[in-house]
PDB file with one MODEL, atoms N, CA, C and O in Angstrom:
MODEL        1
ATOM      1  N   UNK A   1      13.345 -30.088 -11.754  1.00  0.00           N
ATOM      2  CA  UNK A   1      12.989 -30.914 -10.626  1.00  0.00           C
ATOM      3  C   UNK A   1      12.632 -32.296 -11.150  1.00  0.00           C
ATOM      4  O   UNK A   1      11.669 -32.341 -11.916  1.00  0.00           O
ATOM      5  N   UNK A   2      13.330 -33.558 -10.823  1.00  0.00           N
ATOM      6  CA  UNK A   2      12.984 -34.931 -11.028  1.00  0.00           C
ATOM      7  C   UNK A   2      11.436 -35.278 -11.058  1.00  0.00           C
ATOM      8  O   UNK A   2      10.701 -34.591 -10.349  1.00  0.00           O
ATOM      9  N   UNK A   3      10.845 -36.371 -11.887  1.00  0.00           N
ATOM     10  CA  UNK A   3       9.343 -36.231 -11.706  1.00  0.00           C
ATOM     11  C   UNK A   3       9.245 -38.142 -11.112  1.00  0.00           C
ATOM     12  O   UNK A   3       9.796 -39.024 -11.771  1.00  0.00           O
ATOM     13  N   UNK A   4       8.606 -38.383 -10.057  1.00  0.00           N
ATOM     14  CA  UNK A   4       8.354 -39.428 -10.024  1.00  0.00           C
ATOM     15  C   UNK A   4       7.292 -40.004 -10.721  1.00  0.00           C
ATOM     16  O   UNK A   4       6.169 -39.523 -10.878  1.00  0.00           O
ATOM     17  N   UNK A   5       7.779 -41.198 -11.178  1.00  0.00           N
ATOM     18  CA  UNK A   5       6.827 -42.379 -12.019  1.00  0.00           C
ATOM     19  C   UNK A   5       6.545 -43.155 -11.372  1.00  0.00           C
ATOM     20  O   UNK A   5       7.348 -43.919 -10.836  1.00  0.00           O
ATOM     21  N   UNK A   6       5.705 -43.178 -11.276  1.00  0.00           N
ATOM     22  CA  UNK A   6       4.788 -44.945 -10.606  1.00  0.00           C
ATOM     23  C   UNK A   6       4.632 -45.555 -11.553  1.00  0.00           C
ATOM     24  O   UNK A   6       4.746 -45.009 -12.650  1.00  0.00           O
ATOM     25  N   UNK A   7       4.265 -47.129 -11.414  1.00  0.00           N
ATOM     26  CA  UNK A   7       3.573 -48.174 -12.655  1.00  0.00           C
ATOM     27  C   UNK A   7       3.410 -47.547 -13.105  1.00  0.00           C
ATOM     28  O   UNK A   7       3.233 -46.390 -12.725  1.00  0.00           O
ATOM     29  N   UNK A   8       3.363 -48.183 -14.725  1.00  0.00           N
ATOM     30  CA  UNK A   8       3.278 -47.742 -16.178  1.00  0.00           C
ATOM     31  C   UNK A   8       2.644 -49.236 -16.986  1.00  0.00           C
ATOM     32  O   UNK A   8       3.126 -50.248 -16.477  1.00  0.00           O
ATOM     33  N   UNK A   9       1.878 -49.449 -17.882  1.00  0.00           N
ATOM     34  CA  UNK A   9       1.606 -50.459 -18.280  1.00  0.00           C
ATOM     35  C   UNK A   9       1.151 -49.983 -19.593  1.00  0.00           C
ATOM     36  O   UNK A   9       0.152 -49.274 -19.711  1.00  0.00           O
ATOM     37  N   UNK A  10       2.090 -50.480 -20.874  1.00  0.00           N
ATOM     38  CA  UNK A  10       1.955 -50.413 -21.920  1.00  0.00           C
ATOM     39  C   UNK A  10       1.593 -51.435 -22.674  1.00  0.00           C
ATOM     40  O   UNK A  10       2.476 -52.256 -22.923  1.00  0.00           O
ATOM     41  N   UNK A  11       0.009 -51.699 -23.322  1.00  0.00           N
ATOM     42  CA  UNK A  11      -0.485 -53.167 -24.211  1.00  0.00           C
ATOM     43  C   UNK A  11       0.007 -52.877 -25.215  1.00  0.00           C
ATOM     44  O   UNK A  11       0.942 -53.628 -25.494  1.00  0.00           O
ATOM     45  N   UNK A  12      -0.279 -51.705 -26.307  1.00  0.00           N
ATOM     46  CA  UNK A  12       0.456 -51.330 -27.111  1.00  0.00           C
ATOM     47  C   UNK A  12       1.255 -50.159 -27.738  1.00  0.00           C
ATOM     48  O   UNK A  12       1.335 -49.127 -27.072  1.00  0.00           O
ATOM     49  N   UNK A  13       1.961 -50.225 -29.166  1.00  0.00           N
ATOM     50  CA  UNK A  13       2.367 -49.157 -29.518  1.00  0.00           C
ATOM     51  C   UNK A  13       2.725 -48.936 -31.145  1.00  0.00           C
ATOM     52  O   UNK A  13       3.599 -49.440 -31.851  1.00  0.00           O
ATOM     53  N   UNK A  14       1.752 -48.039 -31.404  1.00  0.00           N
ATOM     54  CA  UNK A  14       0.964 -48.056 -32.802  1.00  0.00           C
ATOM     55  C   UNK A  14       2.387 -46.520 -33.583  1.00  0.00           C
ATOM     56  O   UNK A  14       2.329 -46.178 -34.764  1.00  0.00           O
ATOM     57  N   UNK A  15       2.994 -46.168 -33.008  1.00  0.00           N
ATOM     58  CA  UNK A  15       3.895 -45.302 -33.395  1.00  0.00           C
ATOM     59  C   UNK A  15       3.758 -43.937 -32.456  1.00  0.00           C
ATOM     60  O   UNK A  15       2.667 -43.756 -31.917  1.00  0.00           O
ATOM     61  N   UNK A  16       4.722 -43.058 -32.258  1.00  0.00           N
ATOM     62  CA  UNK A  16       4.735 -41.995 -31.785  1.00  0.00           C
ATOM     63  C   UNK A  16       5.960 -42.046 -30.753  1.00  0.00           C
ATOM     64  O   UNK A  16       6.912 -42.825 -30.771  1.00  0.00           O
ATOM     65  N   UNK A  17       5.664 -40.929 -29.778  1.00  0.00           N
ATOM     66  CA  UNK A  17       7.195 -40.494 -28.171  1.00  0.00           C
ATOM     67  C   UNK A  17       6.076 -40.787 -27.651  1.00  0.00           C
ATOM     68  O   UNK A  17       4.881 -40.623 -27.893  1.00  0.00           O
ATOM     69  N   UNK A  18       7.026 -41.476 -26.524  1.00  0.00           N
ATOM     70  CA  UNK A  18       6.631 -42.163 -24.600  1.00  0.00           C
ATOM     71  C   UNK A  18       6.873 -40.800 -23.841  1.00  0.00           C
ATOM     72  O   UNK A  18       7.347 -40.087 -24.726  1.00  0.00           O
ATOM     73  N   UNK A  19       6.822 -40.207 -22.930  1.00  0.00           N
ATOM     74  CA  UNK A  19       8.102 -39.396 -22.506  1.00  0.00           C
ATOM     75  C   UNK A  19       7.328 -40.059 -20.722  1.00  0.00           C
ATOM     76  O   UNK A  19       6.187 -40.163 -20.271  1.00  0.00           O
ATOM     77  N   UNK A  20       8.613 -40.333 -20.249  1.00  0.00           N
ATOM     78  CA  UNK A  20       8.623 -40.523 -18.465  1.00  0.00           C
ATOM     79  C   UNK A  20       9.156 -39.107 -17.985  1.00  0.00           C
ATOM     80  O   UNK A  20      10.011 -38.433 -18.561  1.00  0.00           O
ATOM     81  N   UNK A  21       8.588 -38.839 -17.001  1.00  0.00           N
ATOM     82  CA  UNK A  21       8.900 -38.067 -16.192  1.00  0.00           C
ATOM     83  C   UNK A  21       9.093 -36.415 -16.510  1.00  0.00           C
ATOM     84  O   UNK A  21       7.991 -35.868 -16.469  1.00  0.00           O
ATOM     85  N   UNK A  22      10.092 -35.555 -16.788  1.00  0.00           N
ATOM     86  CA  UNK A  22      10.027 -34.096 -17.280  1.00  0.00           C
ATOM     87  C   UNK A  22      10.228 -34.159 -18.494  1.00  0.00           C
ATOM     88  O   UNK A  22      11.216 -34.778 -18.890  1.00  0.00           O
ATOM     89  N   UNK A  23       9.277 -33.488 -19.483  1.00  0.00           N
ATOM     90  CA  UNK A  23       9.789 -32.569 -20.140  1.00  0.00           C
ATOM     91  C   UNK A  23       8.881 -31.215 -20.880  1.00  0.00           C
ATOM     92  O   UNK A  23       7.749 -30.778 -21.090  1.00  0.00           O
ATOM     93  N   UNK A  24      10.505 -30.935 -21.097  1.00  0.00           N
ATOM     94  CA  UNK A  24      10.893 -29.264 -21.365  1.00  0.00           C
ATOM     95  C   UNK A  24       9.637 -29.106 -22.853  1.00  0.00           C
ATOM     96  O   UNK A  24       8.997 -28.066 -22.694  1.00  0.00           O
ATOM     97  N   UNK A  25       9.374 -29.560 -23.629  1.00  0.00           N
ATOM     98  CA  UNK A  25       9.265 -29.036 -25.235  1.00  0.00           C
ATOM     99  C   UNK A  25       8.868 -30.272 -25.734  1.00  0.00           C
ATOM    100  O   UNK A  25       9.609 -31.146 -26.184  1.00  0.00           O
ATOM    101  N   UNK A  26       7.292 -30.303 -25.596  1.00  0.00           N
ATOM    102  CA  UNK A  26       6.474 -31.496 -26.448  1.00  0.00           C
ATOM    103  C   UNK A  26       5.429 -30.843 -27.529  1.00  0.00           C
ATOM    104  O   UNK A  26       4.458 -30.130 -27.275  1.00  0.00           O
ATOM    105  N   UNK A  27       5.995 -31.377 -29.063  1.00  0.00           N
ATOM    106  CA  UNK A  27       5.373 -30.690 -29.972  1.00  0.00           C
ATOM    107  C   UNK A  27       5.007 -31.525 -30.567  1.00  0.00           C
ATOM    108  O   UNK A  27       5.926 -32.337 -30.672  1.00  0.00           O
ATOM    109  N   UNK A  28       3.697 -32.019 -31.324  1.00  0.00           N
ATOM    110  CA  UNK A  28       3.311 -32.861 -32.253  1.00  0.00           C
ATOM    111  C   UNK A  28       3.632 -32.713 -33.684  1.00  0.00           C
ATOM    112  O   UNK A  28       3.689 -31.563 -34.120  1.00  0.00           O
ATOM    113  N   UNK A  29       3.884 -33.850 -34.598  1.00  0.00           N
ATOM    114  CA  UNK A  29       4.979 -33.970 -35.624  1.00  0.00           C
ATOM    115  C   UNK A  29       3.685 -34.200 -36.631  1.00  0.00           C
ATOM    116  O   UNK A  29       3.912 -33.980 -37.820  1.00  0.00           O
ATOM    117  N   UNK A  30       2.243 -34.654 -36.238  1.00  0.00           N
ATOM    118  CA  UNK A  30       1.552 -35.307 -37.078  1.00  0.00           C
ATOM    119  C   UNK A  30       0.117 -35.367 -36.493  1.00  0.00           C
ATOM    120  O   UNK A  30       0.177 -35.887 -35.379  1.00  0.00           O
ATOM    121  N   UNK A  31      -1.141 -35.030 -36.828  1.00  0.00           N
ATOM    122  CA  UNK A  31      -2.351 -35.054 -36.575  1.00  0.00           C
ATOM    123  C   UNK A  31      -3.235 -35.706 -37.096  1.00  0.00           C
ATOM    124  O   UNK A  31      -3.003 -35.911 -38.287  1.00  0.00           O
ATOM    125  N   UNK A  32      -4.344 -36.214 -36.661  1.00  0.00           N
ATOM    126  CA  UNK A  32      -5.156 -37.150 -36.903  1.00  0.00           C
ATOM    127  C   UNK A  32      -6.751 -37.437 -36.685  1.00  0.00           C
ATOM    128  O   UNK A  32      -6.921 -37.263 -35.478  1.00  0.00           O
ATOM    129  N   UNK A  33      -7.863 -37.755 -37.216  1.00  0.00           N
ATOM    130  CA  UNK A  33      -8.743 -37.952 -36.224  1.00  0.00           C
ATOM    131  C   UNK A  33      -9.708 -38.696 -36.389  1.00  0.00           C
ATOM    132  O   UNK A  33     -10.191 -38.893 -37.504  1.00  0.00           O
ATOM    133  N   UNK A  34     -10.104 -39.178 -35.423  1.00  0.00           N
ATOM    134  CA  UNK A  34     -10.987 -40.606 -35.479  1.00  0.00           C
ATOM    135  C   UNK A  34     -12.228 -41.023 -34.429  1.00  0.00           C
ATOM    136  O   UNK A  34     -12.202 -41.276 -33.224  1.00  0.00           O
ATOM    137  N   UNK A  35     -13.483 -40.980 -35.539  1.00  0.00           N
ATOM    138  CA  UNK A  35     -14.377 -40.879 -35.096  1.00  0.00           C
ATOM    139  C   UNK A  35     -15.222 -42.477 -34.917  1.00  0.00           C
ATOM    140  O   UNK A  35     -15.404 -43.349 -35.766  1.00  0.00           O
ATOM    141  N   UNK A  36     -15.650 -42.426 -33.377  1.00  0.00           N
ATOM    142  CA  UNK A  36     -15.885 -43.651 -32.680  1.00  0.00           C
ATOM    143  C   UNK A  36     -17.273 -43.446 -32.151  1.00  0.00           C
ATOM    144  O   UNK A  36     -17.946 -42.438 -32.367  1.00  0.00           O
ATOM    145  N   UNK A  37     -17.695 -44.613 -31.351  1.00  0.00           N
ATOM    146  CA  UNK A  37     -18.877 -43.925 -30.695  1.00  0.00           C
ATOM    147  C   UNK A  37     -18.591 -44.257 -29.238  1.00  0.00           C
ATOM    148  O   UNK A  37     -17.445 -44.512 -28.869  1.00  0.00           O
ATOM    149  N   UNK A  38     -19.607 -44.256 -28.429  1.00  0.00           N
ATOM    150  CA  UNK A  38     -19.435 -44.077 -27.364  1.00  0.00           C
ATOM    151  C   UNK A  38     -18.745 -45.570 -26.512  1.00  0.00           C
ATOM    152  O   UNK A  38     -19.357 -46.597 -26.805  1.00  0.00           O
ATOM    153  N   UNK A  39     -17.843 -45.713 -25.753  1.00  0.00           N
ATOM    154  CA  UNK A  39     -17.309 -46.624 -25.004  1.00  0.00           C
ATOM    155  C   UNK A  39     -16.447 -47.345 -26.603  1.00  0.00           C
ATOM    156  O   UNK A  39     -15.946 -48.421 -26.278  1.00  0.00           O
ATOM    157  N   UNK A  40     -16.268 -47.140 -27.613  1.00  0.00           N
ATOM    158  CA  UNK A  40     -15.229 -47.751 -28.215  1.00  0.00           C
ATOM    159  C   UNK A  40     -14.270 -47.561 -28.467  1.00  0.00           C
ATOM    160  O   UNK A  40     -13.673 -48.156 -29.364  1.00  0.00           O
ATOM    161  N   UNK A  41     -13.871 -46.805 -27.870  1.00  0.00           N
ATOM    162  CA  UNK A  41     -11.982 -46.624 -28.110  1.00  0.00           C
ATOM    163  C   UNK A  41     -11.331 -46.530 -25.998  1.00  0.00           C
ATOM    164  O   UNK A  41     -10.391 -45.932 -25.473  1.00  0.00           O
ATOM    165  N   UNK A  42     -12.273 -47.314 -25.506  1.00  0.00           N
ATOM    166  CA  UNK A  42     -11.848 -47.179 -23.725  1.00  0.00           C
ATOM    167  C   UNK A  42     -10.421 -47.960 -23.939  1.00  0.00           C
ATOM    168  O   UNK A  42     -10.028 -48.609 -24.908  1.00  0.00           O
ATOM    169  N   UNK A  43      -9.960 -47.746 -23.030  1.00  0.00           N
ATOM    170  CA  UNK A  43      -8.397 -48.525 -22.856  1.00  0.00           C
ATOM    171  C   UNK A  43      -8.424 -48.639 -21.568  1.00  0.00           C
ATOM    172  O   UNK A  43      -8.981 -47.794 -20.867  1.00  0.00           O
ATOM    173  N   UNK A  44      -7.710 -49.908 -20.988  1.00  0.00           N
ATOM    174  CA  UNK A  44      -7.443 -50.244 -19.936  1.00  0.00           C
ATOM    175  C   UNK A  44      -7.785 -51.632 -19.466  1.00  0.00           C
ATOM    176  O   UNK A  44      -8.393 -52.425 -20.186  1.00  0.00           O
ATOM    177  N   UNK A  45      -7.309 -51.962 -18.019  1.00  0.00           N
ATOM    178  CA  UNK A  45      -7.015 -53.905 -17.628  1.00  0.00           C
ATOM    179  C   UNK A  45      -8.392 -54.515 -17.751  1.00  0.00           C
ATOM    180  O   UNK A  45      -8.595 -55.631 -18.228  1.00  0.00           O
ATOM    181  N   UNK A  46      -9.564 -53.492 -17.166  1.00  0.00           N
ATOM    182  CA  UNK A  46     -10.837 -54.142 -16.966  1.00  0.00           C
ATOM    183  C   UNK A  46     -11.672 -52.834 -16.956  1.00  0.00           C
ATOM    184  O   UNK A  46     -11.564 -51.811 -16.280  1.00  0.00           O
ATOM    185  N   UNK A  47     -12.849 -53.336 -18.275  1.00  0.00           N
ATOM    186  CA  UNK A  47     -13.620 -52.184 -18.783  1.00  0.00           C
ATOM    187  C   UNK A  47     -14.625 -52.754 -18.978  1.00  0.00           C
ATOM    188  O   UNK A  47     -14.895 -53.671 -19.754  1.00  0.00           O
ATOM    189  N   UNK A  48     -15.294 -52.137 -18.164  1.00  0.00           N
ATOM    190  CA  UNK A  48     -17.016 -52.485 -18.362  1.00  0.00           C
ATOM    191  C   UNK A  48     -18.213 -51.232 -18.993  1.00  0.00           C
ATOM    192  O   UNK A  48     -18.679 -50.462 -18.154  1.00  0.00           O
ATOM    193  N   UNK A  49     -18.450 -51.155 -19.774  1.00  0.00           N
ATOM    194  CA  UNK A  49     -19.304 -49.933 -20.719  1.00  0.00           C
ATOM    195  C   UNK A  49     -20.744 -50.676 -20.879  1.00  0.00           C
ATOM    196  O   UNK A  49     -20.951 -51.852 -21.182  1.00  0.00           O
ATOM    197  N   UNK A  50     -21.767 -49.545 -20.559  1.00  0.00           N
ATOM    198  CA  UNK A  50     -22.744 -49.797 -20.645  1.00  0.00           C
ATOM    199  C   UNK A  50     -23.296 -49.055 -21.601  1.00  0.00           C
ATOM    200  O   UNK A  50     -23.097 -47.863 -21.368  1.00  0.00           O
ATOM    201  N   UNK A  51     -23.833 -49.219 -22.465  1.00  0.00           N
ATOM    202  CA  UNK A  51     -24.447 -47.863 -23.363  1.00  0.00           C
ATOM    203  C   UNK A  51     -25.623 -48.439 -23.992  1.00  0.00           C
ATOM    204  O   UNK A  51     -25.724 -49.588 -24.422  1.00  0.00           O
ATOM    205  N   UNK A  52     -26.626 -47.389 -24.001  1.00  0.00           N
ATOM    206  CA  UNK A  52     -28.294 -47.910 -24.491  1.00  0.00           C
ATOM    207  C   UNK A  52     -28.406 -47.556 -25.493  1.00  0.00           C
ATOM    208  O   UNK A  52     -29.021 -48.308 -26.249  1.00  0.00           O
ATOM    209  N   UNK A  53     -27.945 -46.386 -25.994  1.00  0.00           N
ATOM    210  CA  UNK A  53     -27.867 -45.939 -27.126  1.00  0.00           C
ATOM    211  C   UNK A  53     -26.711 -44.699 -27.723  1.00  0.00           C
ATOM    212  O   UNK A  53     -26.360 -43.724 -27.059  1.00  0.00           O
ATOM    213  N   UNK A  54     -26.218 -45.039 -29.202  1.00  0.00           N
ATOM    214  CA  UNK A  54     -25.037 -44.428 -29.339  1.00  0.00           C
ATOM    215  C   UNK A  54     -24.814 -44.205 -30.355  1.00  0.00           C
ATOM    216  O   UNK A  54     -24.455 -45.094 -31.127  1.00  0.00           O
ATOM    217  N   UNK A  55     -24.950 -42.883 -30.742  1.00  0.00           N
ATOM    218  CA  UNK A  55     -24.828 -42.261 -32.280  1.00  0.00           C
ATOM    219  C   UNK A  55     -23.512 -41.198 -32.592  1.00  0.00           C
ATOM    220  O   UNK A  55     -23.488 -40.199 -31.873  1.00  0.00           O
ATOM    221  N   UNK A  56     -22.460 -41.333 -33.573  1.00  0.00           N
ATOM    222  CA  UNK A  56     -21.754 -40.655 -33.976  1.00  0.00           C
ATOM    223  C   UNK A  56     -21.386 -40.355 -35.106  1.00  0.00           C
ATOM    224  O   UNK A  56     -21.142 -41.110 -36.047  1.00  0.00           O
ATOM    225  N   UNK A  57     -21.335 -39.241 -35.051  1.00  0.00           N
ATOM    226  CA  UNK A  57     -21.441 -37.810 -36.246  1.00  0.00           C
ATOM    227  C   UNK A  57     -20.505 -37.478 -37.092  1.00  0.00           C
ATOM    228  O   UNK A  57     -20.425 -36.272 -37.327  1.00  0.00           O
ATOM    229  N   UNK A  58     -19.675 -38.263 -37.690  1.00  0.00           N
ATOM    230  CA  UNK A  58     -18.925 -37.799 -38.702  1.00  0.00           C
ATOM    231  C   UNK A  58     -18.351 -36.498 -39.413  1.00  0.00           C
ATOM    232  O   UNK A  58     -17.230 -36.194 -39.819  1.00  0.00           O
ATOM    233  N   UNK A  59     -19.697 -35.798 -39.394  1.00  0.00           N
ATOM    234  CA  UNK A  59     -19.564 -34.616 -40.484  1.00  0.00           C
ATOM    235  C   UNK A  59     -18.850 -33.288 -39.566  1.00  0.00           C
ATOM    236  O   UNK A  59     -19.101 -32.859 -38.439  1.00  0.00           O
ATOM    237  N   UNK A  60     -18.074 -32.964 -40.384  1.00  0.00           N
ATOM    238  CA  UNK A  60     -17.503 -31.746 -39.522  1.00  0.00           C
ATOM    239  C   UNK A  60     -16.584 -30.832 -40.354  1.00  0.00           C
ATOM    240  O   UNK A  60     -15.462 -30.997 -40.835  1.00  0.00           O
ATOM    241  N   UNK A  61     -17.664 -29.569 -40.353  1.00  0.00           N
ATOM    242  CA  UNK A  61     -17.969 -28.222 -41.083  1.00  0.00           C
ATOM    243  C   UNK A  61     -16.316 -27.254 -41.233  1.00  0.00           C
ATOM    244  O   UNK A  61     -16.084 -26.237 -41.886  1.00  0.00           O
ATOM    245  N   UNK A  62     -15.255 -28.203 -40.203  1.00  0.00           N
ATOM    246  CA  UNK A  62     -14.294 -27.526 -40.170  1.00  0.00           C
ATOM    247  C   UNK A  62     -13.466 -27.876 -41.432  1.00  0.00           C
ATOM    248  O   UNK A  62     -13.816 -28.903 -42.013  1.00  0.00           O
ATOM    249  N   UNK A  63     -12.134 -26.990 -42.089  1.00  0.00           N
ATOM    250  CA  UNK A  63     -11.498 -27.530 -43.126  1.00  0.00           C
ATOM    251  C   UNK A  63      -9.903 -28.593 -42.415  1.00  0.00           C
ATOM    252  O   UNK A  63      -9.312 -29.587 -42.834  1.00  0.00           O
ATOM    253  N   UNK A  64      -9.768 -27.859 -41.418  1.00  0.00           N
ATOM    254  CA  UNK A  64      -8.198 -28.095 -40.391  1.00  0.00           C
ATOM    255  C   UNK A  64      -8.888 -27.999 -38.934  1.00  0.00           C
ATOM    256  O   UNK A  64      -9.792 -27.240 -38.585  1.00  0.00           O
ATOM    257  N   UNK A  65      -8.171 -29.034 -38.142  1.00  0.00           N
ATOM    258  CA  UNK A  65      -9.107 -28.910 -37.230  1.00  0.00           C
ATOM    259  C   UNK A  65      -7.445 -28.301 -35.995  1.00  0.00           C
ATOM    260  O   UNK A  65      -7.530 -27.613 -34.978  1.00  0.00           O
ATOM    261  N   UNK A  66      -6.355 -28.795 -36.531  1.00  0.00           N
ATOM    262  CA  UNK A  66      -5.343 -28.948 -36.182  1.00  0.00           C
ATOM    263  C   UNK A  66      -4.113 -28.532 -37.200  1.00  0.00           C
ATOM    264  O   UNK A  66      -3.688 -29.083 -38.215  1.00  0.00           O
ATOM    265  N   UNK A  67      -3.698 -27.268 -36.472  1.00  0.00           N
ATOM    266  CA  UNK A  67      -2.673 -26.622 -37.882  1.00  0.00           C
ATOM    267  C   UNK A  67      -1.454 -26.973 -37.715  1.00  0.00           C
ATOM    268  O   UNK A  67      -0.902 -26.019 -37.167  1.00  0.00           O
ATOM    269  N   UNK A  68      -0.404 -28.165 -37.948  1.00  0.00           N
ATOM    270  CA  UNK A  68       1.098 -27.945 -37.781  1.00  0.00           C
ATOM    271  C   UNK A  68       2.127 -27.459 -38.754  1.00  0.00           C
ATOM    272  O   UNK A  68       3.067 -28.159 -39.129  1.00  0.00           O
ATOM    273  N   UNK A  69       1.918 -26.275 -39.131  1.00  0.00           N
ATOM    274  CA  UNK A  69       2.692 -26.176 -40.872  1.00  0.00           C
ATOM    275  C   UNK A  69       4.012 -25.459 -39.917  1.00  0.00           C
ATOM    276  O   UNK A  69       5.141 -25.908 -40.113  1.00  0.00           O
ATOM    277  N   UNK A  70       3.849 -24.530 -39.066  1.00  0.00           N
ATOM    278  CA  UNK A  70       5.136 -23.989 -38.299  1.00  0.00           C
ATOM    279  C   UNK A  70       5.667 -24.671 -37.271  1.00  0.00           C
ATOM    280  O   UNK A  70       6.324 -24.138 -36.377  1.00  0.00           O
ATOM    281  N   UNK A  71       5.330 -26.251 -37.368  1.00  0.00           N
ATOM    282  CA  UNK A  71       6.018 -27.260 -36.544  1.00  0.00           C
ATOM    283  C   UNK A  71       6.930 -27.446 -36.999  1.00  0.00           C
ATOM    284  O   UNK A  71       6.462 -28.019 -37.983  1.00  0.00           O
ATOM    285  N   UNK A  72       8.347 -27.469 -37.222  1.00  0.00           N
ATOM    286  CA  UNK A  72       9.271 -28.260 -37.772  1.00  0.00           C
ATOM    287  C   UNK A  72       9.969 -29.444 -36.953  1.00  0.00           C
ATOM    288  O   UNK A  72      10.817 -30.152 -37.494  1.00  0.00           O
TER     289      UNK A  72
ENDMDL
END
């Protein structure tokens, strides 16, 4: 079944797939992760963040948080 798209507004593009509308079979090729604090990684035309206070935690007890070895 066709998927309608409305506006789309892309500022940037740091690498990776777009996909519009259907699809069948979306698998990630590559994992990542990145630790921010609160209201710093917002995206969008007009962003207003208020924050009083904002602490983030780095440490994390896991070894893989994200397994793709049977991705090909």
């Amino acid at each position: 079944m066709p998927a309608i798209v409305g506006p789309i507004s892309i500022n940037s593009v740091g690498g990776g797939v777009v996909n519009f509308g259907d699809s069948f079979y979306l698998s990630p090729k590559s994992t990542s992760k990145t630790n921010a604090g609160s209201g710093a990684l917002n995206t969008g035309n007009w962003i207003i963040t208020n924050n009083g206070l904002s602490s983030t935690n780095p440490f994390d007890p896991d070894v893989a948080d994200q397994n793709i070895t049977a991705n090909a």
